[in-house]
PDB file of C-alpha atoms and ligand atoms in Angstrom:
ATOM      1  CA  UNK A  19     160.425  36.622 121.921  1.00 48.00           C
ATOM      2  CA  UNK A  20     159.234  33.718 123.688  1.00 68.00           C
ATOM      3  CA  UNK A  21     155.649  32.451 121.882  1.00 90.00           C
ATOM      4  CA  UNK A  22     152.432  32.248 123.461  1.00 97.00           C
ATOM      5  CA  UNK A  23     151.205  29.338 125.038  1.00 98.00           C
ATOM      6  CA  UNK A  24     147.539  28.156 123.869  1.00 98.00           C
ATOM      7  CA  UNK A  25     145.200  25.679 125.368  1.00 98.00           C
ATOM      8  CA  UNK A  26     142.230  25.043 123.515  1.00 98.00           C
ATOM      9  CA  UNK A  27     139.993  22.532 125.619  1.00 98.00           C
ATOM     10  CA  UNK A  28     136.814  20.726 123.782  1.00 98.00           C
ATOM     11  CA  UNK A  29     134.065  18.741 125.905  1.00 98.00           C
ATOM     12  CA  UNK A  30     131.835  15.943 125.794  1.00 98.00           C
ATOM     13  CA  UNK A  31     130.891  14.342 122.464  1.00 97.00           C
ATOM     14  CA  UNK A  32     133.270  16.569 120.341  1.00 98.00           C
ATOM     15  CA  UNK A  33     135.311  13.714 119.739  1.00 98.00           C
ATOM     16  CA  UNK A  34     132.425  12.368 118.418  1.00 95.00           C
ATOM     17  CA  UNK A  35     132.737  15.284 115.247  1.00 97.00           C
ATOM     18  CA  UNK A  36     132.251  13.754 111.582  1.00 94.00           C
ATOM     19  CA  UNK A  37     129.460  11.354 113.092  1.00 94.00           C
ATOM     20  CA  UNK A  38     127.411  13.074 115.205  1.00 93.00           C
ATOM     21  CA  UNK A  39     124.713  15.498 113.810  1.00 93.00           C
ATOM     22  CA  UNK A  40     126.443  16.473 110.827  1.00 93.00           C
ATOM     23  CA  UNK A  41     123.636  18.554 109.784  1.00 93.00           C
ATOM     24  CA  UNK A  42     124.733  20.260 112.943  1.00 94.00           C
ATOM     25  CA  UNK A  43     128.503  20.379 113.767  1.00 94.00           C
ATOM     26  CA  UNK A  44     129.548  19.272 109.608  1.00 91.00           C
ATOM     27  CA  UNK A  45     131.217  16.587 108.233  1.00 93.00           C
ATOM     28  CA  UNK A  46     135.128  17.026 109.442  1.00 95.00           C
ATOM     29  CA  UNK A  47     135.883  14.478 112.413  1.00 97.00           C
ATOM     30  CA  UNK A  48     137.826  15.677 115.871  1.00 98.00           C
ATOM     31  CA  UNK A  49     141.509  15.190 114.053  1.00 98.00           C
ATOM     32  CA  UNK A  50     140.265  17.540 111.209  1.00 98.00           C
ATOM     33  CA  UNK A  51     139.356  19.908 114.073  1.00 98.00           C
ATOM     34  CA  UNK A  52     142.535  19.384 115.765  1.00 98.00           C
ATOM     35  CA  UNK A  53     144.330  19.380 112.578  1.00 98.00           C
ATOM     36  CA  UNK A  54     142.970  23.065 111.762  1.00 98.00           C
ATOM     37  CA  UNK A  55     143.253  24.537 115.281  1.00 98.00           C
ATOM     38  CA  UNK A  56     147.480  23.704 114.939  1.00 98.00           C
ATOM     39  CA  UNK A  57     147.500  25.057 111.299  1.00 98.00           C
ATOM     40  CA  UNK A  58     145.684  28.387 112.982  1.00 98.00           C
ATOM     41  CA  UNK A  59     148.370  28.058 115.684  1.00 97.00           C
ATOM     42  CA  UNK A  60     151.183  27.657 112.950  1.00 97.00           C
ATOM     43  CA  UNK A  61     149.827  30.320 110.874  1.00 97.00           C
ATOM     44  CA  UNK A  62     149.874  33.022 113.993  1.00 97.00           C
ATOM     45  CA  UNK A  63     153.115  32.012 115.473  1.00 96.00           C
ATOM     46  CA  UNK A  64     151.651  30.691 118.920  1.00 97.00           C
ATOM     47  CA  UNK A  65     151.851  27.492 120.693  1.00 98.00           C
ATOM     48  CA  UNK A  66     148.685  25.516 121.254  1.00 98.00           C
ATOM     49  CA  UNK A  67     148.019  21.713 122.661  1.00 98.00           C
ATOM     50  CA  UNK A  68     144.451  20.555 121.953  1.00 98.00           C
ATOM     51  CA  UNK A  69     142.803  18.944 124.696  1.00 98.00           C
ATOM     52  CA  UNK A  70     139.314  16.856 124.725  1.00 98.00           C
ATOM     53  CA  UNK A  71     137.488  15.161 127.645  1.00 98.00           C
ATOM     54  CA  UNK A  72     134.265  13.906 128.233  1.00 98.00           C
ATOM     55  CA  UNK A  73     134.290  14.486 131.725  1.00 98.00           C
ATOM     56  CA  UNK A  74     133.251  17.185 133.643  1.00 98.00           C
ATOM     57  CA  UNK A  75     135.973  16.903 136.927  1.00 98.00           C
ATOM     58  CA  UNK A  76     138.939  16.094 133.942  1.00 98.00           C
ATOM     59  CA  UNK A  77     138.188  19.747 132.416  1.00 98.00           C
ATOM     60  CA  UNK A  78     137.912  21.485 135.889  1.00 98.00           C
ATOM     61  CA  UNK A  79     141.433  19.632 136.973  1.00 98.00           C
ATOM     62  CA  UNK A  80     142.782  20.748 133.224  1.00 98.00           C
ATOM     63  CA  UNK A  81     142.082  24.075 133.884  1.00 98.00           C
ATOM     64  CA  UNK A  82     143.834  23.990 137.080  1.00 98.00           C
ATOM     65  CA  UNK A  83     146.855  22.319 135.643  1.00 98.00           C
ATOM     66  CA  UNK A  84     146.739  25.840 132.681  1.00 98.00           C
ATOM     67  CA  UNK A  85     147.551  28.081 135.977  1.00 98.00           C
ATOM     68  CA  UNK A  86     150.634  29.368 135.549  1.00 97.00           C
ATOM     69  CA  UNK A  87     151.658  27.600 132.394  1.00 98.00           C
ATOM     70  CA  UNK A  88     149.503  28.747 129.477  1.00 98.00           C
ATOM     71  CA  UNK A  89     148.696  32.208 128.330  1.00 98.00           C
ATOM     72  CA  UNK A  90     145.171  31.800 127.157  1.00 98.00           C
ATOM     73  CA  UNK A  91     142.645  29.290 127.093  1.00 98.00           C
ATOM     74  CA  UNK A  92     140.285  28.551 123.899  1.00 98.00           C
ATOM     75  CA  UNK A  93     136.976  26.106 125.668  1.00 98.00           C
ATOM     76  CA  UNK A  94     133.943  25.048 123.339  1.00 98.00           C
ATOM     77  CA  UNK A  95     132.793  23.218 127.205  1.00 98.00           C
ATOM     78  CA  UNK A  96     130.002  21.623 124.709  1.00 98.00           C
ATOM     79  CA  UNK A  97     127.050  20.445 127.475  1.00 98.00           C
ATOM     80  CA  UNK A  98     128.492  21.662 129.721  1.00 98.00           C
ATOM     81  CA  UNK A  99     128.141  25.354 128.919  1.00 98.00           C
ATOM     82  CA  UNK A 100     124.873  25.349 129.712  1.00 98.00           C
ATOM     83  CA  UNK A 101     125.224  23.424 133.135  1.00 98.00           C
ATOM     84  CA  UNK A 102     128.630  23.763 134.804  1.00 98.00           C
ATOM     85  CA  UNK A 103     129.437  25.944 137.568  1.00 98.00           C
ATOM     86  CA  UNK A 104     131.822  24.192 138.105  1.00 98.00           C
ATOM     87  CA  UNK A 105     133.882  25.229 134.607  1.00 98.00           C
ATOM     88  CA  UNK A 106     133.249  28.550 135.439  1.00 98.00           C
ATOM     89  CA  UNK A 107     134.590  28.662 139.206  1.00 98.00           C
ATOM     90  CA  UNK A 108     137.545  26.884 137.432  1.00 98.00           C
ATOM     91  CA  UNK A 109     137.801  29.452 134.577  1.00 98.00           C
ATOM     92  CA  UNK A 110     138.065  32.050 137.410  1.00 98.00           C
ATOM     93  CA  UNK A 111     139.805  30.643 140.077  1.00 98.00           C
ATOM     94  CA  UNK A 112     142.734  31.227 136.866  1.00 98.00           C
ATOM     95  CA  UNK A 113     141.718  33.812 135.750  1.00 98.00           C
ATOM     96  CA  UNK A 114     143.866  32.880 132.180  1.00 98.00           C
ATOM     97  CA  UNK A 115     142.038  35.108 129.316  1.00 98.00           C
ATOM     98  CA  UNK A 116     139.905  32.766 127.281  1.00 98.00           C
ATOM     99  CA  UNK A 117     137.101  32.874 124.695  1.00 98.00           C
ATOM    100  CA  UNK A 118     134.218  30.571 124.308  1.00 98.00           C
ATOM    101  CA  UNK A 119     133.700  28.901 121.037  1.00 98.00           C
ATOM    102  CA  UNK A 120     130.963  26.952 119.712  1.00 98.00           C
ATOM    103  CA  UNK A 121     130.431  25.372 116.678  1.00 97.00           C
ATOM    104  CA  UNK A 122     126.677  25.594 115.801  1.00 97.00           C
ATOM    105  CA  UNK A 123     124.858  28.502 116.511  1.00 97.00           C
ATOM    106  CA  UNK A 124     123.231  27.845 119.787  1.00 97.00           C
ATOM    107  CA  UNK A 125     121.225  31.159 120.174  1.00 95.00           C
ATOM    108  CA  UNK A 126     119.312  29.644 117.654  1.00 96.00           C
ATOM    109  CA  UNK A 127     118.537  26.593 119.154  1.00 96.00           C
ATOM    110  CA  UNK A 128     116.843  25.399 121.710  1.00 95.00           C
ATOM    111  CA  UNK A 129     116.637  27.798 124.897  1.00 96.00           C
ATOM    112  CA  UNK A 130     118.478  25.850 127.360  1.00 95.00           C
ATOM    113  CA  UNK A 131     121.051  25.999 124.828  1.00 97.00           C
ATOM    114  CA  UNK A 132     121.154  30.079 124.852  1.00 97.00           C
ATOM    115  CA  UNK A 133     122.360  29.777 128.703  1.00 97.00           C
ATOM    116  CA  UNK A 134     126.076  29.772 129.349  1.00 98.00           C
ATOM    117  CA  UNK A 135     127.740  29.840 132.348  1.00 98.00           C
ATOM    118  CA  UNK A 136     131.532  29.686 131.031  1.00 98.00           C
ATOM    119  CA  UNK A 137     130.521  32.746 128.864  1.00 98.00           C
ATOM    120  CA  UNK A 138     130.880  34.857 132.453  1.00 98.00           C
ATOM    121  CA  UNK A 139     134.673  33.807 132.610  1.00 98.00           C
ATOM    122  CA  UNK A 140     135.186  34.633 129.337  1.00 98.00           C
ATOM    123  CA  UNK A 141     136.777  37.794 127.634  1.00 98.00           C
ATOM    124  CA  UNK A 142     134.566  36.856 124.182  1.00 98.00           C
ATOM    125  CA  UNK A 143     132.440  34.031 122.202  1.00 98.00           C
ATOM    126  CA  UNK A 144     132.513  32.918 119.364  1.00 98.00           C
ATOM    127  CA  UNK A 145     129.237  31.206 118.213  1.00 98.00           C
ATOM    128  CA  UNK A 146     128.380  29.518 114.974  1.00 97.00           C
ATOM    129  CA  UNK A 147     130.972  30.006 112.577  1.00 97.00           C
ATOM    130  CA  UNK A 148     131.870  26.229 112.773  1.00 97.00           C
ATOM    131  CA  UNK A 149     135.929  25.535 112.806  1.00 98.00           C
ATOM    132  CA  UNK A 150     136.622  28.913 111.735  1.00 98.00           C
ATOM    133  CA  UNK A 151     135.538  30.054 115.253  1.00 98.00           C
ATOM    134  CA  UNK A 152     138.670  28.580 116.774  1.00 98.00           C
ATOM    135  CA  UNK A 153     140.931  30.800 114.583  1.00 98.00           C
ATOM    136  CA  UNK A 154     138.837  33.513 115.582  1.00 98.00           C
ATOM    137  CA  UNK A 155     139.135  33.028 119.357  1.00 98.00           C
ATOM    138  CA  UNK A 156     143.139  32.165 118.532  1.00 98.00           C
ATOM    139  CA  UNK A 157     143.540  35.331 117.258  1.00 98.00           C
ATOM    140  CA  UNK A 158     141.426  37.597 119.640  1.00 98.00           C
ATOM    141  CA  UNK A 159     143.093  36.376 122.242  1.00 98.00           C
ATOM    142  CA  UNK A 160     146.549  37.351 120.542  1.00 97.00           C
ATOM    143  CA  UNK A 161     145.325  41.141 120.484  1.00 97.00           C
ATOM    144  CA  UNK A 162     143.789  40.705 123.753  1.00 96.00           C
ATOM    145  CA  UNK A 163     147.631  39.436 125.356  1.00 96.00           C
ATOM    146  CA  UNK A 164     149.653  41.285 123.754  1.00 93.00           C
ATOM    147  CA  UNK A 165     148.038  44.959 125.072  1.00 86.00           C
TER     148      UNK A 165
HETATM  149  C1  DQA B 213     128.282  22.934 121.041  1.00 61.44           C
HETATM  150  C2  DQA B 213     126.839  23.354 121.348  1.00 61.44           C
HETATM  151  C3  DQA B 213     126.331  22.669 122.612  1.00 61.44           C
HETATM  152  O1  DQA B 213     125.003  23.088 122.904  1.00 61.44           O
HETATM  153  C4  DQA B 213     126.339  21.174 122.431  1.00 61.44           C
HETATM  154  O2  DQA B 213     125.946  20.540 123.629  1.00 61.44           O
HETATM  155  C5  DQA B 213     127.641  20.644 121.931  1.00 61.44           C
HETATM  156  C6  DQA B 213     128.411  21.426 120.962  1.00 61.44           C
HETATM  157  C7  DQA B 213     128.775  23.524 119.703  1.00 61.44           C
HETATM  158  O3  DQA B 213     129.986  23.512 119.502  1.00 61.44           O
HETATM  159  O4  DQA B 213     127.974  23.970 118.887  1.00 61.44           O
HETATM  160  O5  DQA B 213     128.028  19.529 122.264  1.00 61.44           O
HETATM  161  O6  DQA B 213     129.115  23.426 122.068  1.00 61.44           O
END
């Protein structure tokens, strides 16, 4: 059986993980991150390729480039959750299942925080439950693909 093909996209400032608000996002950098999403992968039997840009237009032409060659896309669009249209339209013009995932809990932050527009492309989120929501999203997406 051929495996499934995972893209797991991270925005702006997650490579910035480790340094940045670690009361926040904890103490593991980006490679930790990227190091945990592969073991995940490993563990599950899937592909993935990890994927991080600080630019709005790179993630939008990323998403464009998944068509037709992943199976499912993992996005934690950081900032840009709560601002792009433009990930969304992407998202759907795709339409490859994916999950949202963020690291902190943002519905219990502050309230332009609880806005997401990727979440309306999405099949599920996964909010707050730091790395760990990565395997999550990994593995709902599994069940979701292989209906
Ligand atoms: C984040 C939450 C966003 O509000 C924030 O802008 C980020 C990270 C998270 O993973 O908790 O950069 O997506």
């Amino acid at each position: 059986m051929e495996q499934f093909r995972f893209l797991v996209i991270n925005g702006p400032n997650l490579n910035m993980l480790g340094i940045r608000e670690p009361e926040l996002y904890g103490s593991q950098t980006y490679t930790g991150l990227v190091e945990f999403i592969e073991k995940s992968a490993d563990e599950y039997g899937v592909q993935v390729e990890c994927f991080q840009s600080n630019h709005e237009g790179v993630i939008v032409d990323k998403i464009q480039a998944a068509y037709g060659v992943f199976d499912s896309i993992v996005i934690n669009p950081a900032a840009y959750t709560h601002t792009s249209v433009a990930i969304l339209d992407a998202l759907k013009a795709v339409s490859i299942p994916t999950v949202e995932v963020h690291i902190s809990d943002v519905s219990k932050r502050e309230e332009f925080r609880k806005v997401s527009y990727v979440r309306l492309a999405c099949i599920d989120s996964f909010i707050g439950f730091g790395f760990e929501g990565y395997r999550m999203a990994i593995k709902r997406l599994i069940d979701e693909i292989s209906k």
